[in-house]
PDB file of C-alpha atoms in Angstrom:
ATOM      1  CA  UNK A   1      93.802  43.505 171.289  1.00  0.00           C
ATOM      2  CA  UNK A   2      94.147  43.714 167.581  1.00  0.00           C
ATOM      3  CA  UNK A   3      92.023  45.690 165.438  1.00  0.00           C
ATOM      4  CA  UNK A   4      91.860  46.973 161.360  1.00  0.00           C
ATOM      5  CA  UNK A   5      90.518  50.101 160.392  1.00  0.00           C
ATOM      6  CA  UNK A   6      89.504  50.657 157.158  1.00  0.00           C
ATOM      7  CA  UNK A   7      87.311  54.135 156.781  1.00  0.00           C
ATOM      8  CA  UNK A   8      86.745  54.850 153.540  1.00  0.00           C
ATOM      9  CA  UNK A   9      83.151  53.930 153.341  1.00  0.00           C
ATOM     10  CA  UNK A  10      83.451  53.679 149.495  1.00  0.00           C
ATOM     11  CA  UNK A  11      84.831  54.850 146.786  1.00  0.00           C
ATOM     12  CA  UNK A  12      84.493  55.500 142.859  1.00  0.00           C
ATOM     13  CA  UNK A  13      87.562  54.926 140.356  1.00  0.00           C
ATOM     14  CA  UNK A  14      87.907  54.999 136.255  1.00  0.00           C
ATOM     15  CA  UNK A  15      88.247  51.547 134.630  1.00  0.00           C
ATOM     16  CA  UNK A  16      92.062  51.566 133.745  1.00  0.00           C
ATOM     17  CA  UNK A  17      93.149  54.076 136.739  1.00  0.00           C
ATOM     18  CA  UNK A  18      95.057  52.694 139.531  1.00  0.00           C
ATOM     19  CA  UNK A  19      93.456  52.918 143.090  1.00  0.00           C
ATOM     20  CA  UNK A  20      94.702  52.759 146.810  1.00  0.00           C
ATOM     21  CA  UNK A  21      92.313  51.314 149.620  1.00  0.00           C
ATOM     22  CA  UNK A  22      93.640  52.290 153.232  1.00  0.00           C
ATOM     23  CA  UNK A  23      93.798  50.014 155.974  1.00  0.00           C
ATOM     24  CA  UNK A  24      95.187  50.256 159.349  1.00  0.00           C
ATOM     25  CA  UNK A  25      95.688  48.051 162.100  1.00  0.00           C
ATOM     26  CA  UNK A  26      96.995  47.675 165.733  1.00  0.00           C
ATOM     27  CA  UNK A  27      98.491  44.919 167.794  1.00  0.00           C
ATOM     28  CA  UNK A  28     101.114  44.350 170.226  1.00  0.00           C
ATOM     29  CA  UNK A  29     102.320  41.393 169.119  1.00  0.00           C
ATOM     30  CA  UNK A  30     105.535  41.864 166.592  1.00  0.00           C
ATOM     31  CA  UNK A  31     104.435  38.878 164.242  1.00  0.00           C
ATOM     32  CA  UNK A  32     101.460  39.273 162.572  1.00  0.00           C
ATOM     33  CA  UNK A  33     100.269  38.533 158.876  1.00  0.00           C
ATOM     34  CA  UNK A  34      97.852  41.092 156.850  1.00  0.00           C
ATOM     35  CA  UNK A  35      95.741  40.057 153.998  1.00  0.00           C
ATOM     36  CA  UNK A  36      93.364  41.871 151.630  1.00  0.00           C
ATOM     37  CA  UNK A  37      90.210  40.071 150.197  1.00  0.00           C
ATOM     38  CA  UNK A  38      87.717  40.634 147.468  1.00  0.00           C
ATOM     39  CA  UNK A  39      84.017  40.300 148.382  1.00  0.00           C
ATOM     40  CA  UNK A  40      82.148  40.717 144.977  1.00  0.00           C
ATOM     41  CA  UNK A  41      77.877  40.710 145.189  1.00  0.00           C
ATOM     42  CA  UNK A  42      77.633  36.850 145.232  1.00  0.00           C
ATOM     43  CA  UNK A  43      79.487  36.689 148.691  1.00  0.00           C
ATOM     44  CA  UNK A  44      82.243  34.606 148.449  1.00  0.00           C
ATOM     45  CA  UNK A  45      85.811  35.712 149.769  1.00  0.00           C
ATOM     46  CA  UNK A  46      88.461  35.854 147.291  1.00  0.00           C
ATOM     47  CA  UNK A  47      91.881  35.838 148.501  1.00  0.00           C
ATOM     48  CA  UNK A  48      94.336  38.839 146.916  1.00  0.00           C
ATOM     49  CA  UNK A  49      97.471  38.891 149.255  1.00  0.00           C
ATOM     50  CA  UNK A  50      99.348  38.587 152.055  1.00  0.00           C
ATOM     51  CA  UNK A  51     101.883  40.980 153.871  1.00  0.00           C
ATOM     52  CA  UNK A  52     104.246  39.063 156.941  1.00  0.00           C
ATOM     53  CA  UNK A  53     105.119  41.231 159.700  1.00  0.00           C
ATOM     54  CA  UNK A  54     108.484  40.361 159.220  1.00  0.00           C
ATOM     55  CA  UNK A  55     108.574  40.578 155.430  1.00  0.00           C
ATOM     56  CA  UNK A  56     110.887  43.063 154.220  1.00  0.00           C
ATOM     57  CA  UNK A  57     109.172  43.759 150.548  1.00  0.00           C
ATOM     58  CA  UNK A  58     106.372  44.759 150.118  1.00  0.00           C
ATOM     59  CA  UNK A  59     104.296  42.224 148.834  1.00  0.00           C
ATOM     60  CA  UNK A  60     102.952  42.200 145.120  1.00  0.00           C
ATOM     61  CA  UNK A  61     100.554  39.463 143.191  1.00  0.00           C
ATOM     62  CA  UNK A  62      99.765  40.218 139.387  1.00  0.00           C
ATOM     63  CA  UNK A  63      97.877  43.848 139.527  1.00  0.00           C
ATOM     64  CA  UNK A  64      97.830  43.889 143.363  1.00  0.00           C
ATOM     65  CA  UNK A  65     100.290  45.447 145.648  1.00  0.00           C
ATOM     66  CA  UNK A  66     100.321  46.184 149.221  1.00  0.00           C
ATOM     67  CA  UNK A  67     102.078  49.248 150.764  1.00  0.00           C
ATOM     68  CA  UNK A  68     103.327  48.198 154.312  1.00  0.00           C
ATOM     69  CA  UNK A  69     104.232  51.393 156.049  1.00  0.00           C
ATOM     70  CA  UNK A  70     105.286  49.129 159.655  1.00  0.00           C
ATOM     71  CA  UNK A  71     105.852  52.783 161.837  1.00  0.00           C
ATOM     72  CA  UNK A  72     102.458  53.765 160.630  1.00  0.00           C
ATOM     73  CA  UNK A  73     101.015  50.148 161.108  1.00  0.00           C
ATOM     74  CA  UNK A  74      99.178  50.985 157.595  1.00  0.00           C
ATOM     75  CA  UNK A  75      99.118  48.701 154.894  1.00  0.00           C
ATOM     76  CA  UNK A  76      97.107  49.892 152.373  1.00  0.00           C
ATOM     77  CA  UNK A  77      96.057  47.952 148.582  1.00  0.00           C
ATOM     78  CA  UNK A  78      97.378  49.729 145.809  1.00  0.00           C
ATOM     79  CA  UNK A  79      94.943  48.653 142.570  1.00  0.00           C
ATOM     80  CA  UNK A  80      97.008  49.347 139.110  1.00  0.00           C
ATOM     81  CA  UNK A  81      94.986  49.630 135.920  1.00  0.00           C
ATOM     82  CA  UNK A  82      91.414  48.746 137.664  1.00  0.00           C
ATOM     83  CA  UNK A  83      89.166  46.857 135.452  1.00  0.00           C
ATOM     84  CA  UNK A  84      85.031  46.949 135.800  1.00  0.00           C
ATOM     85  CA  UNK A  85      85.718  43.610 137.304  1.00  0.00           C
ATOM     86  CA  UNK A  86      87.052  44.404 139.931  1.00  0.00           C
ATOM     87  CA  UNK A  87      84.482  46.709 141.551  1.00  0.00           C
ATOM     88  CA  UNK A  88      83.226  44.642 144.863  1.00  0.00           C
ATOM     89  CA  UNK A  89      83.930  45.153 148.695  1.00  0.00           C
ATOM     90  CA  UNK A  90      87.261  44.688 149.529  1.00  0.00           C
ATOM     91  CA  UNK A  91      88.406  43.403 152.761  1.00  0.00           C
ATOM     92  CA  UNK A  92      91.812  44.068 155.040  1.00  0.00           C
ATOM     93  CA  UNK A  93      92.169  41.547 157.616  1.00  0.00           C
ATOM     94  CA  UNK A  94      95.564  40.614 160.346  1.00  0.00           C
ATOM     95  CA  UNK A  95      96.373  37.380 162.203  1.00  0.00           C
ATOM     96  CA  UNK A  96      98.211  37.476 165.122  1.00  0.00           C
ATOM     97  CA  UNK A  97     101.282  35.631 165.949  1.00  0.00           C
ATOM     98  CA  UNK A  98     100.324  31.970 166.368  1.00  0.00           C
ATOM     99  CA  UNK A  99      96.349  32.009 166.048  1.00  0.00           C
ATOM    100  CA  UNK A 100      94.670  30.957 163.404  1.00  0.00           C
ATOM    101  CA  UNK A 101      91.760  33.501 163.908  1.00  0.00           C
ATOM    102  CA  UNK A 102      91.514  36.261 161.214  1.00  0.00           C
ATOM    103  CA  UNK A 103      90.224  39.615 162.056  1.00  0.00           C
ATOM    104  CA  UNK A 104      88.347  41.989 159.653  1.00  0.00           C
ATOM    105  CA  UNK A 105      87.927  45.567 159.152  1.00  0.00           C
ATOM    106  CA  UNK A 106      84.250  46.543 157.920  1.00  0.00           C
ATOM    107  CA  UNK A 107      85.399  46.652 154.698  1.00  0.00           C
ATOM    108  CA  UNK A 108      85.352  49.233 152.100  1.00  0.00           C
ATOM    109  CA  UNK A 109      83.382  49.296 148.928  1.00  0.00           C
ATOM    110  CA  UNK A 110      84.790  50.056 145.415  1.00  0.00           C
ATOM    111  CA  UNK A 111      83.034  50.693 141.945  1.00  0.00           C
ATOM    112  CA  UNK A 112      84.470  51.048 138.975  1.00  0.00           C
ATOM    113  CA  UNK A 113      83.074  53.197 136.418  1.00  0.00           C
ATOM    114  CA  UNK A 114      83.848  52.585 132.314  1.00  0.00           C
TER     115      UNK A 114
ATOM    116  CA  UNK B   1      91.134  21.229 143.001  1.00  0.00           C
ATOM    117  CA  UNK B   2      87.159  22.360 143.712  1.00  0.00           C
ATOM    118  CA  UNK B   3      86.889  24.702 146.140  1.00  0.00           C
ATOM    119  CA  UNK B   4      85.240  25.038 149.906  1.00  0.00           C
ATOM    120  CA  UNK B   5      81.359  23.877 149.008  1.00  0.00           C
ATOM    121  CA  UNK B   6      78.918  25.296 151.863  1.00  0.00           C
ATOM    122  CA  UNK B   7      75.678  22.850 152.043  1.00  0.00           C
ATOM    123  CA  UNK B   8      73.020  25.143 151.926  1.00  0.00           C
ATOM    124  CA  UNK B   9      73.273  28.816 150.230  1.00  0.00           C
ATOM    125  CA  UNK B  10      70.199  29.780 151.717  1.00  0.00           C
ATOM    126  CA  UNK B  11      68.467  29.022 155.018  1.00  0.00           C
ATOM    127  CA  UNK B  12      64.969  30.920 155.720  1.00  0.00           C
ATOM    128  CA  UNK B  13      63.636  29.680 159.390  1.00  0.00           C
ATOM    129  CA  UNK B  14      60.877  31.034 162.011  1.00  0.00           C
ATOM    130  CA  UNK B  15      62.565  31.753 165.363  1.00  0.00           C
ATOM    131  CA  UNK B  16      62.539  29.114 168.010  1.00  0.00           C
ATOM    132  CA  UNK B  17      63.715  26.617 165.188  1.00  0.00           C
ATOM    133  CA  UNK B  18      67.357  24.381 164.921  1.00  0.00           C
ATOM    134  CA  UNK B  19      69.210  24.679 162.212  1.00  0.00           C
ATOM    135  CA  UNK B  20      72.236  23.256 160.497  1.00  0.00           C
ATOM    136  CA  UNK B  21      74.946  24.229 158.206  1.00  0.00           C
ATOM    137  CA  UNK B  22      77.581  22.020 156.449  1.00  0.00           C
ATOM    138  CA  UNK B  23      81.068  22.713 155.220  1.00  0.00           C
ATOM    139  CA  UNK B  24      83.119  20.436 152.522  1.00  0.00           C
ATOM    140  CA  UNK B  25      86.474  21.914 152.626  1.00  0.00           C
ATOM    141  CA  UNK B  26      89.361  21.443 149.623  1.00  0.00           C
ATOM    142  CA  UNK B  27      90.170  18.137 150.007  1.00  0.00           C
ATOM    143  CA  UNK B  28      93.493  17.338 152.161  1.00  0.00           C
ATOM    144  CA  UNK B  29      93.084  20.607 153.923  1.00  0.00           C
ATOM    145  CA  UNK B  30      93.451  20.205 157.922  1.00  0.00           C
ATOM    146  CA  UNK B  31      92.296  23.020 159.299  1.00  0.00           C
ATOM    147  CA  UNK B  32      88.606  24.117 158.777  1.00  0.00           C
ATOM    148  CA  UNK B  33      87.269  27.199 159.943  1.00  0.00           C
ATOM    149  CA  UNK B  34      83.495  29.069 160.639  1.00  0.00           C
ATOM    150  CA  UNK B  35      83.151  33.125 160.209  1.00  0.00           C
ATOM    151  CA  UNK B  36      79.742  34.969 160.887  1.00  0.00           C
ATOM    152  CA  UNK B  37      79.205  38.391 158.543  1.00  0.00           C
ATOM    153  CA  UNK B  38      76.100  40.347 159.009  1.00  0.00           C
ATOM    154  CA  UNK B  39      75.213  42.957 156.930  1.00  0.00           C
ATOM    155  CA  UNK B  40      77.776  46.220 156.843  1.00  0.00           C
ATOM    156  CA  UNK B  41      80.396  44.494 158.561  1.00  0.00           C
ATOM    157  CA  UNK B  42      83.615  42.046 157.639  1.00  0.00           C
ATOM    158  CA  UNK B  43      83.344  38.414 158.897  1.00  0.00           C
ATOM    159  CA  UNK B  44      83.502  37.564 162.305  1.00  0.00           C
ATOM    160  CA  UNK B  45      85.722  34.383 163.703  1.00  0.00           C
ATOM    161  CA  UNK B  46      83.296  31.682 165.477  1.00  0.00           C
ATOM    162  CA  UNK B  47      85.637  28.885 165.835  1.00  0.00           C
ATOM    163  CA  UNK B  48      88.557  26.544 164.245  1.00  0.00           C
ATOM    164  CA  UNK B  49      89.392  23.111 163.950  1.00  0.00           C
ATOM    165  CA  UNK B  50      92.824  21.390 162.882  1.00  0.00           C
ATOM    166  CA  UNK B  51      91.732  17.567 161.999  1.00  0.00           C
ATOM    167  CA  UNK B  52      88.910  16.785 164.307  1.00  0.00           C
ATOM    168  CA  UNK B  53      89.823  18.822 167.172  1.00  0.00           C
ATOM    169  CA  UNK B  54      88.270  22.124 167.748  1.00  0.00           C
ATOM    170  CA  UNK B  55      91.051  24.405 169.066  1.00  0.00           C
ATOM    171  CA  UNK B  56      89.756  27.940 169.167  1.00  0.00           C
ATOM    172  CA  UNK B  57      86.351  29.354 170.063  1.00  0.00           C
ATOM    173  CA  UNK B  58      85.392  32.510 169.743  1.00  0.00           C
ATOM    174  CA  UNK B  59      82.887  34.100 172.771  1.00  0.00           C
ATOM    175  CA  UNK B  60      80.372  34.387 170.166  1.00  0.00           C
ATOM    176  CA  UNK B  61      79.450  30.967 169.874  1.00  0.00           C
ATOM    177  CA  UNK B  62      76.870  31.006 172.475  1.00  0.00           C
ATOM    178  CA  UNK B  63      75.724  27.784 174.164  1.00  0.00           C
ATOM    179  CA  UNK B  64      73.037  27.897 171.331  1.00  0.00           C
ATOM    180  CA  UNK B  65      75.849  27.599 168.668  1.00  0.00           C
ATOM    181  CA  UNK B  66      78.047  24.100 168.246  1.00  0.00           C
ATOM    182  CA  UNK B  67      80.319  23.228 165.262  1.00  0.00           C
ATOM    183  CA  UNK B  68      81.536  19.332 164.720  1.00  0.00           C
ATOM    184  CA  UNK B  69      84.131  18.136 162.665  1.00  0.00           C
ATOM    185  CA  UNK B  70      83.548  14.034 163.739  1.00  0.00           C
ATOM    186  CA  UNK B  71      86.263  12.792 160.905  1.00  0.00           C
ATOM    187  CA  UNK B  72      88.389  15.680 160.199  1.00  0.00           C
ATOM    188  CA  UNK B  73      86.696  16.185 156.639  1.00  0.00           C
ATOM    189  CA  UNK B  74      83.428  17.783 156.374  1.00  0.00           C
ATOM    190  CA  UNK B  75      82.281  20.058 159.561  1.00  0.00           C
ATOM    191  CA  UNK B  76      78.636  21.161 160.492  1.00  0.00           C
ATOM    192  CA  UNK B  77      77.527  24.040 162.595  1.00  0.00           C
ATOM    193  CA  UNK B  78      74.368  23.687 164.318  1.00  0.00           C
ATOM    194  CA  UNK B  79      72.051  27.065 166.038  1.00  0.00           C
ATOM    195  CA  UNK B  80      69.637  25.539 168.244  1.00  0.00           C
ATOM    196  CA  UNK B  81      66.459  27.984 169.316  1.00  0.00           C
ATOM    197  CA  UNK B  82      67.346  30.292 166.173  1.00  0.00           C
ATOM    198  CA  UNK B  83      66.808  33.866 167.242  1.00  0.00           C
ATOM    199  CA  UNK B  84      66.507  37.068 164.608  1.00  0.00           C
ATOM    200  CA  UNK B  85      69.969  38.344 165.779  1.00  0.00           C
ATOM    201  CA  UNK B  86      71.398  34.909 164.195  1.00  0.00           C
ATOM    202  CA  UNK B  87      70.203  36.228 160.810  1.00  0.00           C
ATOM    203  CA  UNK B  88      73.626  36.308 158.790  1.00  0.00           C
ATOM    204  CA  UNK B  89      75.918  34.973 156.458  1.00  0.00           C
ATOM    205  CA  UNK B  90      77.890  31.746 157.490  1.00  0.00           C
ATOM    206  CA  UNK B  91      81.205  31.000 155.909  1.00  0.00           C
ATOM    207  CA  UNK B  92      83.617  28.279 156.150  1.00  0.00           C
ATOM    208  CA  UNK B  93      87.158  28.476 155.073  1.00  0.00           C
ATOM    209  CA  UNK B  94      89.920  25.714 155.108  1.00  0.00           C
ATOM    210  CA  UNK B  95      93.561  25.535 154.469  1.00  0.00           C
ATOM    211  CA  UNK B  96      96.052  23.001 154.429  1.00  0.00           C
ATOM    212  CA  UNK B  97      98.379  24.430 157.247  1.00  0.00           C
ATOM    213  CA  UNK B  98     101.535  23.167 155.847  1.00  0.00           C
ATOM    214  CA  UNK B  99     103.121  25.787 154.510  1.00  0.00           C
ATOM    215  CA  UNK B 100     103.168  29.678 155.004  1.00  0.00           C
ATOM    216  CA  UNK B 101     100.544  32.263 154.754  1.00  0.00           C
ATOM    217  CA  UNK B 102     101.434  33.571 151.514  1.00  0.00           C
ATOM    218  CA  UNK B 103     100.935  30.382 149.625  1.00  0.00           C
ATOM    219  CA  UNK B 104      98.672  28.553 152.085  1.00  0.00           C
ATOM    220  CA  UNK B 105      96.125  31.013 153.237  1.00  0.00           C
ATOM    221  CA  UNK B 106      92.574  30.549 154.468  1.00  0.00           C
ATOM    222  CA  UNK B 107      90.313  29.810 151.630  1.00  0.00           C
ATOM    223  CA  UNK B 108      86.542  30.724 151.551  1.00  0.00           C
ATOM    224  CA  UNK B 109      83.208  29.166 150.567  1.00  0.00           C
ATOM    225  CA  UNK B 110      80.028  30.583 148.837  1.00  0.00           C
ATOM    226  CA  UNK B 111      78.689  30.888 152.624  1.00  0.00           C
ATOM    227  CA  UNK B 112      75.078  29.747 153.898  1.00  0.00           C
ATOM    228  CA  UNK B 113      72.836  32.815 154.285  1.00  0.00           C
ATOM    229  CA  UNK B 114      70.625  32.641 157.094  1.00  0.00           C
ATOM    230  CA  UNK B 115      66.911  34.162 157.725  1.00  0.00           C
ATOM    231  CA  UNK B 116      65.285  33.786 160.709  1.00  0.00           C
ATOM    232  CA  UNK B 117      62.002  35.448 160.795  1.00  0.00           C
TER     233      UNK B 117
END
């Protein structure tokens, strides 16, 4: 069965600093997808990226990078220069070969201070 | 292109009563999907459909729970007999399923919070 981890219960960061948010995951099948979304207080899921299982980059989008260890099945969100904006839960979720079901980790919560 | 629109944001209901929830997704988008997130945790899949067909369920929609997507456009997820443990947030998401994840990924509405006292 697949299943994300994500155990940092929160955490606190200085506008401008860069931040990493951990995320495992386990499944048996060899293609899978990971993604990381943004939850801010009004609710709505913002997409930030996506990591194939297959991929071999890791993946980066603007100030967003994922760190796909594949041996460690980690694949953790690497936050350069955080901005006050960007303090919200944050999401790691995996898809599994041809389903269409995503499955979430409990999410972790990030503030940024100024 | 507007986003996925959720129809409505909040829901407040005394146990015992039906309810229903509607999701517009982005337009030309086949596959539509329904997520349940209570508080604390990340959403949990309730079911999928590509065009009008519902292809995936998830064990958590009870007998209670039933989505429709009659036209392949708008879908609506009905609760009958509401119970307190339904209390949660109700998202939809939708994407067009043409090309690959990293440009075509699952896109989320404003979600339909639900009280049932």
């Amino acid at each position: 069965a697949q299943k994300i981890t994500q155990t940092q219960p929160g955490m606190f960061v200085q506008e401008k600093e860069a931040v990493t948010l951990d995320c495992t995951y386990d499944t048996s099948d060899p293609s899978y997808g990971l993604f990381w979304y943004k939850q801010p207080s009004s609710g709505e899921m913002i997409f930030l990226i996506y990591q194939g299982s297959y991929d071999q980059q890791n993946a980066t989008e603007g100030r967003y990078s994922l760190n796909f260890q594949k041996a460690r099945k980690s694949a953790n969100l690497v936050i350069s220069a955080s901005q006050l904006g960007d303090s919200a839960m944050y999401f790691c979720a995996m898809i599994q070969g041809g389903s269409e079901k995503l499955v979430f980790g409990k999410g972790m919560k990030l503030t940024v201070n100024p | 292109d507007t986003g996925v629109s959720q129809d409505p944001r909040h829901k407040i209901t005394k146990r015992g009563q039906n309810v229903t929830f509607r999701c517009d997704p982005i337009s030309e988008h086949n596959r539509l999907y329904w997520y349940r997130q209570t508080l604390g945790q990340g959403p949990e899949f309730l079911t999928y459909f590509q065009n009008e067909a519902q292809l995936e369920k998830s064990r958590l929609l009870s007998d209670r729970f039933s989505a429709e997507r009659p036209k392949g456009s708008f879908s609506t997820l009905e609760i009958q007999r509401t119970e307190q443990g339904d209390s949660a947030m109700y998202l939809c998401a939708s994407r067009g399923g043409w090309r690959d994840w990293t440009t075509d990924t699952q896109y989320f509405g404003p979600g339909t919070r639900l009280t049932v006292l």
